[in-house]
Amino acid sequence: MTGENADNISMDPPHIYVERTLAIIKPDAIHKSEEIEDIILRSGFAILQKRRVHLTPEQASDFYSEHYGKLFFASLVAYMSSGPIIALVIARDQAISYWKELIGPTNTNKARQTHPDCLRAIYGTDDQRNALHGSESFMSSEREIRFFFPDSIIEPVPVGQASKDYLSRKVNPTLLKGLTELCKQKPLDPVIWLADWLLENNPNKPRVGAMKVQEPDN
Ligand code: GDP
Ligand code: MG
């Protein structure tokens, strides 16, 4: 490596952009869920959230609303509401496409011929009961994650330089003042003292009290 190249190397850790997707262990594979979760982890995914639920037919139709009107829609809804399922938010780089690739083609019978190592070939039952679900795209992953985990934060979490910038813009100036004051005061319980100080000196605090209320003229 030449000196010129070495000078260009950034000392910052590489940015890791983690993507999330929704995986479902469908009713026909629920008895193998431990084994499947183990494969998910061994395939480099983190399991961020997990819920075991039994969908009503209405919920199953809602989840698969994009297929409304198709010939298999009614039996798909019956299948997906026939027993408990496990919904998982899983994450790694390129999670959406990687999980789709890992589970394989939709039709289990065809998958067994063309992709015998894929998870649907191993755990699926037939052309409909194919053991696993994966979101199709970023848009559908957002919708599907929110469907099962309405409280989850979907916005990308800032990492690396973006989080440093955020902290230095939004937090550090106030925190620095608070810590300086703390060192001067040296209270017995510094954490509680700092918490109170931050509440009192929060620059984003609503300033309703400072507003002048116009009294109506009589
Ligand atoms: P996926 O993204 O691979 O899950 O496939 P789709 O989004 O196209 O379909 C959703 C689910 O409907 C599939 O996972 C199957 O369970 C079921 N399905 C899809 N196509 C067919 C079909 O042609 N016949 C039947 N019986 N079921 C189907
Ligand atoms: Mg699909």
Short mmCIF file of N, CA and C and ligand atoms in Angstrom, two decimals, residues 26 63-64 66-67 70 100 106 120 133-137 140 144, ligand 2:
data_model
loop_
_atom_site.label_atom_id
_atom_site.label_comp_id
_atom_site.label_asym_id
_atom_site.label_seq_id
_atom_site.Cartn_x
_atom_site.Cartn_y
_atom_site.Cartn_z
N LYS A 26 -45.34 -19.59 9.79
CA LYS A 26 -46.77 -19.81 9.53
C LYS A 26 -47.27 -21.05 10.30
N PHE A 63 -53.92 -8.32 6.62
CA PHE A 63 -52.47 -8.46 6.39
C PHE A 63 -52.17 -8.75 4.92
N TYR A 64 -53.01 -9.62 4.30
CA TYR A 64 -52.75 -10.01 2.91
C TYR A 64 -53.65 -9.25 1.93
N GLU A 66 -53.21 -7.11 -0.22
CA GLU A 66 -52.70 -6.96 -1.60
C GLU A 66 -53.15 -8.13 -2.50
N HIS A 67 -53.52 -9.26 -1.89
CA HIS A 67 -53.94 -10.43 -2.69
C HIS A 67 -55.45 -10.56 -2.78
N LYS A 70 -57.78 -12.50 -5.53
CA LYS A 70 -57.13 -13.63 -6.21
C LYS A 70 -57.84 -14.93 -5.84
N LYS A 100 -35.77 -13.29 1.83
CA LYS A 100 -36.57 -13.84 0.73
C LYS A 100 -35.81 -14.97 0.04
N THR A 106 -42.20 -19.39 -3.65
CA THR A 106 -43.50 -19.46 -2.95
C THR A 106 -44.04 -20.89 -2.86
N ARG A 120 -38.33 -23.06 2.70
CA ARG A 120 -39.67 -23.54 2.33
C ARG A 120 -39.61 -24.98 1.82
N HIS A 133 -43.03 -16.55 5.84
CA HIS A 133 -43.33 -15.32 5.09
C HIS A 133 -42.14 -14.38 5.17
N GLY A 134 -41.98 -13.58 4.14
CA GLY A 134 -41.00 -12.49 4.16
C GLY A 134 -41.55 -11.30 3.40
N SER A 135 -41.26 -10.09 3.89
CA SER A 135 -41.74 -8.88 3.21
C SER A 135 -41.11 -8.76 1.83
N GLU A 136 -41.88 -8.18 0.90
CA GLU A 136 -41.42 -8.06 -0.49
C GLU A 136 -40.46 -6.89 -0.71
N SER A 137 -40.69 -5.79 0.01
CA SER A 137 -39.95 -4.55 -0.28
C SER A 137 -39.83 -3.73 1.00
N SER A 140 -43.32 -2.54 2.02
CA SER A 140 -44.17 -3.55 2.67
C SER A 140 -43.58 -3.97 4.01
N GLU A 144 -45.79 -4.06 7.32
CA GLU A 144 -45.98 -5.35 7.99
C GLU A 144 -45.41 -5.35 9.41
MG MG B 2 -45.51 -11.81 -0.89
#
